[in-house]
Coordinates of C-alpha atoms in Angstrom, one line a residue:
M217 CA -36.1 -35.6 -18.6
K218 CA -37.3 -33.4 -15.8
W219 CA -35.2 -30.5 -16.3
K220 CA -35.8 -27.5 -14.6
Q221 CA -38.4 -25.2 -17.2
Q222 CA -36.3 -22.2 -16.7
I223 CA -33.0 -23.9 -18.0
T224 CA -34.3 -25.2 -21.6
N225 CA -34.2 -21.4 -23.4
L226 CA -30.8 -20.8 -21.4
K227 CA -27.7 -20.5 -23.3
A228 CA -24.1 -21.7 -21.9
Y229 CA -21.7 -19.1 -21.5
Q230 CA -19.9 -18.1 -24.7
P231 CA -16.3 -17.2 -24.4
G232 CA -14.3 -14.9 -27.0
R233 CA -12.5 -16.6 -29.8
S234 CA -9.2 -18.0 -28.6
I235 CA -6.2 -17.3 -30.3
E236 CA -5.5 -20.5 -32.3
D237 CA -9.2 -20.7 -33.5
V238 CA -8.7 -17.2 -35.2
K239 CA -5.4 -18.0 -36.3
K240 CA -6.3 -20.7 -37.8
E241 CA -9.5 -19.4 -39.7
Y242 CA -7.8 -16.5 -41.0
G243 CA -4.6 -17.8 -41.7
L244 CA -3.2 -15.1 -39.3
E245 CA 0.4 -16.0 -37.9
K246 CA -0.1 -13.0 -35.0
I247 CA -3.3 -12.4 -32.8
V248 CA -3.9 -9.9 -30.1
K249 CA -6.1 -11.0 -27.8
L250 CA -8.3 -8.1 -26.1
A251 CA -11.6 -9.5 -25.8
S252 CA -11.7 -10.8 -22.0
N253 CA -10.0 -8.3 -19.9
E254 CA -6.9 -10.4 -19.4
N255 CA -3.5 -8.9 -18.0
P256 CA -0.9 -8.2 -21.0
F257 CA 1.7 -8.1 -18.6
G258 CA 1.2 -11.9 -17.6
S259 CA 2.0 -12.6 -14.1
S260 CA 4.3 -12.1 -11.7
N261 CA 7.7 -13.8 -12.0
K262 CA 7.4 -14.8 -8.4
A263 CA 4.1 -16.6 -9.6
K264 CA 5.8 -18.4 -12.2
E265 CA 8.9 -19.3 -10.2
W266 CA 6.2 -21.2 -7.6
V267 CA 4.4 -23.4 -10.1
Q268 CA 7.8 -24.3 -12.2
S269 CA 9.3 -25.3 -8.7
Y270 CA 6.4 -27.6 -7.4
G271 CA 7.6 -30.8 -6.7
A272 CA 4.5 -32.6 -4.9
S273 CA 2.4 -35.4 -6.0
Y274 CA -0.4 -34.3 -8.3
A275 CA -2.7 -37.2 -6.9
L276 CA -3.2 -35.5 -3.6
Y277 CA -6.4 -33.3 -2.9
P278 CA -6.1 -29.5 -2.5
D279 CA -6.2 -28.2 1.3
G280 CA -9.8 -28.0 1.8
Y281 CA -9.8 -25.0 4.0
T282 CA -7.2 -22.8 1.8
T283 CA -5.1 -22.3 4.6
A284 CA -2.0 -20.9 3.3
L285 CA -3.6 -18.1 1.2
R286 CA -6.8 -17.9 3.9
L287 CA -4.0 -16.8 6.3
A288 CA -2.0 -14.8 3.8
L289 CA -5.1 -12.6 2.7
S290 CA -6.6 -12.4 6.5
E291 CA -3.2 -10.4 7.0
F292 CA -3.0 -8.8 3.9
L293 CA -6.6 -7.5 4.0
K294 CA -6.6 -7.1 7.9
V295 CA -9.4 -9.6 8.1
D296 CA -10.4 -12.7 10.2
E297 CA -9.7 -16.0 8.8
K298 CA -13.1 -16.8 9.5
Q299 CA -14.3 -13.8 6.6
L300 CA -13.4 -15.0 4.2
I301 CA -14.7 -17.2 1.7
F302 CA -12.6 -19.0 -1.7
G303 CA -14.2 -19.9 -5.2
N304 CA -13.0 -21.2 -8.5
G305 CA -12.7 -18.0 -9.7
S306 CA -15.3 -15.2 -8.9
D307 CA -17.7 -16.7 -11.3
E308 CA -18.3 -19.9 -8.6
L309 CA -19.0 -17.1 -5.3
I310 CA -21.8 -15.6 -7.4
L311 CA -23.4 -19.3 -8.5
I312 CA -22.6 -19.9 -4.7
I313 CA -24.3 -17.1 -3.4
S314 CA -27.5 -17.8 -6.3
R315 CA -27.2 -20.8 -4.9
A316 CA -27.9 -20.3 -1.4
M317 CA -30.4 -16.9 -1.3
L318 CA -32.4 -17.3 -4.3
E319 CA -35.2 -19.3 -5.1
P320 CA -38.8 -19.2 -6.8
G321 CA -40.6 -16.4 -5.1
K322 CA -37.6 -14.6 -4.5
N323 CA -36.4 -11.4 -6.4
T324 CA -32.4 -10.6 -7.4
V325 CA -31.8 -6.8 -8.4
M326 CA -29.3 -5.9 -10.6
A327 CA -27.9 -3.3 -13.2
T328 CA -28.2 -3.5 -17.1
P329 CA -25.8 -4.0 -18.9
T330 CA -23.8 -6.0 -16.3
F331 CA -21.7 -8.7 -15.6
P332 CA -24.5 -11.7 -17.3
Q333 CA -23.8 -14.1 -14.6
Y334 CA -25.7 -12.5 -12.0
R335 CA -28.7 -12.6 -14.2
H336 CA -27.4 -16.3 -15.5
N337 CA -27.8 -18.1 -12.2
A338 CA -30.5 -16.7 -10.9
T339 CA -32.7 -17.7 -13.6
V340 CA -31.1 -21.3 -12.7
E341 CA -32.4 -20.4 -8.9
G342 CA -35.8 -19.5 -10.7
A343 CA -35.7 -16.3 -9.2
E344 CA -37.4 -12.9 -10.4
I345 CA -34.4 -10.9 -11.8
R346 CA -35.1 -6.8 -11.8
E347 CA -32.7 -5.1 -14.0
I348 CA -32.2 -1.4 -13.3
P349 CA -30.7 0.3 -16.8
L350 CA -27.8 2.2 -16.4
V351 CA -27.4 6.0 -16.2
D352 CA -24.8 7.2 -18.7
G353 CA -23.2 4.0 -17.7
S354 CA -23.8 4.2 -13.8
H355 CA -25.6 2.1 -11.4
D356 CA -28.9 4.1 -11.1
L357 CA -28.9 3.5 -7.1
E358 CA -32.1 5.2 -6.3
A359 CA -34.1 3.0 -9.3
M360 CA -32.2 0.0 -7.5
Y361 CA -33.3 1.0 -4.5
A362 CA -37.0 1.5 -5.1
A363 CA -36.9 -2.1 -7.0
I364 CA -36.0 -3.6 -3.4
D365 CA -39.0 -5.1 -1.6
A366 CA -39.7 -7.8 1.1
Q367 CA -38.8 -10.8 -1.4
T368 CA -35.8 -9.2 -1.9
A369 CA -32.4 -11.9 -1.0
V370 CA -29.5 -10.1 -3.5
V371 CA -28.5 -6.5 -4.9
W372 CA -25.4 -7.2 -7.0
L373 CA -23.1 -4.1 -7.4
C374 CA -20.5 -4.4 -10.2
S375 CA -18.0 -1.6 -9.3
P376 CA -16.4 -0.8 -11.4
N377 CA -18.9 -2.1 -13.7
N378 CA -18.4 -4.2 -16.9
P379 CA -18.7 -3.6 -19.6
T380 CA -19.0 0.1 -18.7
G381 CA -15.4 0.2 -16.5
V382 CA -17.7 3.1 -14.4
Y383 CA -17.2 2.7 -10.6
I384 CA -19.4 4.0 -7.3
N385 CA -18.2 6.7 -5.4
N386 CA -17.8 6.7 -1.9
D387 CA -20.6 9.0 -1.5
Q388 CA -22.9 7.3 -3.4
L389 CA -22.8 3.5 -1.9
V390 CA -23.2 4.5 1.6
Q391 CA -25.8 6.4 0.8
F392 CA -27.7 3.5 -1.2
L393 CA -26.4 1.0 1.9
N394 CA -27.8 3.4 4.5
K395 CA -31.4 2.7 2.9
V396 CA -30.7 -1.1 2.5
P397 CA -32.9 -3.3 4.8
N398 CA -29.9 -5.5 6.6
D399 CA -31.5 -8.5 5.3
V400 CA -30.5 -7.8 1.8
L401 CA -27.4 -9.1 0.8
V402 CA -25.3 -6.7 -1.4
V403 CA -22.6 -8.2 -3.3
L404 CA -19.9 -5.6 -4.3
D405 CA -18.1 -7.7 -7.3
E406 CA -14.4 -6.1 -7.6
A407 CA -13.4 -8.0 -9.9
Y408 CA -11.4 -4.9 -11.6
F409 CA -10.7 -3.0 -7.8
E410 CA -6.7 -3.3 -8.3
Y411 CA -7.0 -1.3 -11.5
V412 CA -8.5 1.5 -10.2
T413 CA -6.9 5.0 -9.5
A414 CA -10.2 7.5 -8.9
E415 CA -9.5 9.6 -5.0
D416 CA -13.6 9.2 -4.6
Y417 CA -13.8 5.2 -4.5
Y418 CA -14.8 3.5 -1.6
N419 CA -12.8 1.4 0.6
A420 CA -14.3 -1.8 0.9
L421 CA -13.3 -3.2 3.8
D422 CA -14.5 -0.2 6.0
I423 CA -17.9 -1.1 3.7
A424 CA -17.8 -4.4 5.0
K425 CA -17.0 -3.9 8.5
Q426 CA -19.4 -1.1 8.7
Y427 CA -22.1 -3.0 6.8
P428 CA -22.6 -6.6 7.8
N429 CA -24.7 -7.4 5.0
V430 CA -22.0 -6.8 2.6
L431 CA -19.9 -9.2 1.3
V432 CA -17.0 -8.0 -1.3
L433 CA -15.5 -10.3 -4.4
R434 CA -12.3 -10.2 -5.9
T435 CA -10.6 -12.5 -7.9
F436 CA -6.7 -13.3 -9.2
S437 CA -7.6 -13.6 -12.6
K438 CA -7.1 -10.0 -13.7
V439 CA -4.3 -7.7 -12.6
Y440 CA -2.8 -10.9 -11.0
G441 CA -3.2 -12.6 -14.3
L442 CA -4.0 -16.1 -13.1
A443 CA -7.1 -16.5 -14.8
S444 CA -6.4 -20.0 -16.0
F445 CA -6.1 -21.3 -12.1
R446 CA -9.4 -19.9 -11.5
V447 CA -8.6 -18.5 -7.7
G448 CA -11.4 -15.9 -6.3
Y449 CA -12.2 -14.9 -2.8
G450 CA -15.1 -13.1 -1.1
F451 CA -14.7 -11.1 2.3
G452 CA -17.6 -9.9 4.8
S453 CA -19.0 -10.9 7.9
E454 CA -18.3 -14.0 9.8
E455 CA -22.0 -14.5 9.7
V456 CA -22.6 -14.6 5.9
I457 CA -19.3 -16.5 4.9
R458 CA -20.5 -19.1 7.8
A459 CA -24.0 -19.1 5.5
L460 CA -22.6 -19.8 2.3
E461 CA -19.7 -22.1 3.3
P462 CA -22.1 -25.2 3.0
V463 CA -23.0 -24.4 -0.6
R464 CA -19.0 -24.2 -1.7
E465 CA -18.0 -27.4 -3.3
P466 CA -15.2 -28.9 -1.6
F467 CA -11.9 -28.7 -2.7
N468 CA -12.6 -25.7 -5.1
I469 CA -9.6 -24.4 -4.8
N470 CA -6.9 -26.8 -6.8
T471 CA -3.8 -26.7 -5.3
L472 CA -1.4 -25.0 -8.3
G473 CA -3.8 -22.4 -7.9
E474 CA -3.7 -21.6 -4.5
G475 CA 0.6 -21.6 -4.4
A476 CA 0.2 -19.4 -7.5
A477 CA -2.2 -16.5 -6.0
L478 CA 0.1 -16.7 -2.9
A479 CA 3.4 -16.1 -4.7
A480 CA 1.4 -13.5 -6.8
L481 CA 0.0 -11.6 -3.3
S482 CA 3.6 -11.1 -2.2
D483 CA 4.0 -9.4 -5.4
Q484 CA 2.4 -6.0 -4.6
E485 CA 5.4 -4.1 -7.2
F486 CA 4.4 -5.7 -10.2
I487 CA 0.6 -4.9 -9.6
K488 CA 1.0 -1.5 -9.0
K489 CA 3.2 -1.6 -12.2
C490 CA 0.5 -3.1 -14.2
R491 CA -2.1 -0.2 -12.9
E492 CA 0.5 2.6 -13.8
E493 CA 0.3 0.6 -17.4
N494 CA -3.0 0.6 -17.6
K495 CA -3.5 4.1 -16.9
K496 CA -1.4 4.9 -19.4
G497 CA -3.0 2.2 -22.1
L498 CA -6.4 4.5 -21.5
Q499 CA -5.2 7.6 -22.0
Q500 CA -4.0 6.2 -25.7
F501 CA -7.8 4.8 -25.9
Y502 CA -9.1 8.3 -24.7
Q503 CA -7.0 10.4 -27.5
F504 CA -8.4 7.8 -30.1
C505 CA -11.9 8.2 -29.2
E506 CA -11.4 12.5 -28.9
S507 CA -9.5 12.6 -32.2
E508 CA -12.4 10.6 -34.0
K509 CA -15.5 12.1 -31.9
L510 CA -16.3 8.7 -30.5
D511 CA -18.1 8.2 -27.3
Y512 CA -16.9 6.3 -24.7
Y513 CA -16.7 5.8 -20.6
P514 CA -13.9 6.8 -18.8
S515 CA -12.7 3.7 -17.4
E516 CA -11.5 2.2 -14.0
G517 CA -10.8 -0.9 -15.4
N518 CA -8.7 -2.6 -17.6
F519 CA -11.1 -2.4 -20.7
I520 CA -13.0 0.3 -22.7
L521 CA -16.3 0.9 -24.2
I522 CA -16.6 3.0 -27.0
N523 CA -19.2 3.6 -29.2
F524 CA -19.1 3.7 -32.8
N525 CA -22.4 3.7 -34.4
C526 CA -22.2 1.3 -36.5
D527 CA -22.7 -2.5 -36.3
S528 CA -20.8 -4.1 -33.3
D529 CA -20.6 -7.2 -35.4
E530 CA -19.4 -5.8 -38.1
L531 CA -16.4 -3.6 -36.8
F532 CA -15.4 -7.2 -34.6
Q533 CA -15.2 -8.9 -37.3
Y534 CA -13.4 -6.8 -39.4
L535 CA -10.9 -6.2 -36.6
M536 CA -10.5 -9.8 -36.3
E537 CA -9.6 -10.2 -39.5
K538 CA -6.5 -7.6 -38.5
G539 CA -5.2 -10.0 -36.2
Y540 CA -7.5 -8.5 -33.2
I541 CA -10.0 -10.0 -31.2
V542 CA -12.0 -7.3 -29.3
R543 CA -15.4 -8.1 -27.4
S544 CA -18.5 -7.1 -29.3
G545 CA -21.2 -4.9 -28.0
N546 CA -23.7 -7.0 -29.4
A547 CA -23.1 -10.0 -26.9
L548 CA -23.0 -7.5 -23.5
G549 CA -26.5 -5.1 -24.5
C550 CA -24.3 -2.5 -25.9
P551 CA -25.1 -2.5 -29.4
G552 CA -22.7 0.1 -31.9
S553 CA -20.3 -0.4 -29.4
V554 CA -17.0 -2.4 -28.8
R555 CA -15.6 -3.6 -25.0
V556 CA -11.6 -3.1 -26.1
T557 CA -8.8 -4.7 -22.8
V558 CA -6.1 -2.4 -22.3
G559 CA -3.0 -3.8 -23.6
S560 CA 0.8 -3.0 -23.7
Q561 CA 1.1 0.1 -25.3
E562 CA 2.3 -1.2 -28.6
Q563 CA -0.8 -3.3 -28.7
N564 CA -3.3 -0.8 -28.1
E565 CA -1.5 1.5 -30.7
G566 CA -2.1 -1.4 -33.3
V567 CA -5.8 -2.0 -32.4
I568 CA -6.4 1.4 -32.5
Q569 CA -4.5 2.0 -36.1
A570 CA -6.7 -1.1 -36.8
M571 CA -9.9 1.0 -35.8
K572 CA -9.2 4.4 -37.7
S573 CA -8.6 2.1 -40.4
F574 CA -12.5 1.0 -40.1
I575 CA -13.6 4.2 -39.7
A576 CA -11.6 5.7 -42.9
E577 CA -13.5 3.1 -45.1
K578 CA -17.0 3.1 -43.4
A579 CA -17.1 7.1 -43.3
I580 CA -18.0 6.3 -39.5
R581 CA -18.9 9.5 -37.9
Q582 CA -20.7 10.3 -34.7

């Protein structure tokens, strides 16, 4: 078989352990999954009610233009409908961008560690990957700019960054964008945007208007609680969207996903409540880290990266056997740490107690 050489050693995405799988293996009745940054409060009742009431034929193809959701988002964001593109989750939008812009002879700039699909898709397309290490969990924008040259096609900025939760503030972003060449696409991945409470966070809508080489990605998988439906979207200049659209697969947003997202969008009170609860949950983890003298990054996402200065896989395994699935830092490029999704107050307290037990048993201290 004539496979692309660059994919021969590439591994498929490894999702976290499923609840049923862990229950079966360890004989546990209750499992709390805090590994994939899913919304612990589920989704809006409006979305649930819409799905339950859906009565049309499953035999019909979805609306290939995603018309209803497109028009609603156009109004919600105050952008033209032609400035929107939809994906099977924002993951597919990353794939679309990579397929449209990256190839051998071109390069792409990104932070490390960050969301791994930037690197994954660039590898598939045979582009050179230029990874710039984070500084204190933050994008090193000066070094990223220095890495840009005439062959750079795409720069990826994840804000808040996954897995650290650290965000890029307005001044930092504007200074960076003012220097980036106009023919380099800057992708602002805002999967966790709705959780942000920082006052100096940039306004992506204003940024996209001012800089036509910026494309913003968002998703209904996180705070909206619709991860199983896989609905993501991007907004930017009409020119960029028009160039990307031919690469998008037809009918890539399914009918139930579009309807659920449309209903969820109309319930911003649910989003506000989740953001408030998430902030409370983060405070629980901050207090734990400070009392145990553990290093952590203040997060603007719905997760926190905590450095236990130990074997990440050992802690991951310990917590899983206690009924808590988290994400090992070894899988994220952060050895010694674990990333924990912020759950309900009860879930947070439970995993914190389990982590305290691990510390006591292993006598771990910074």
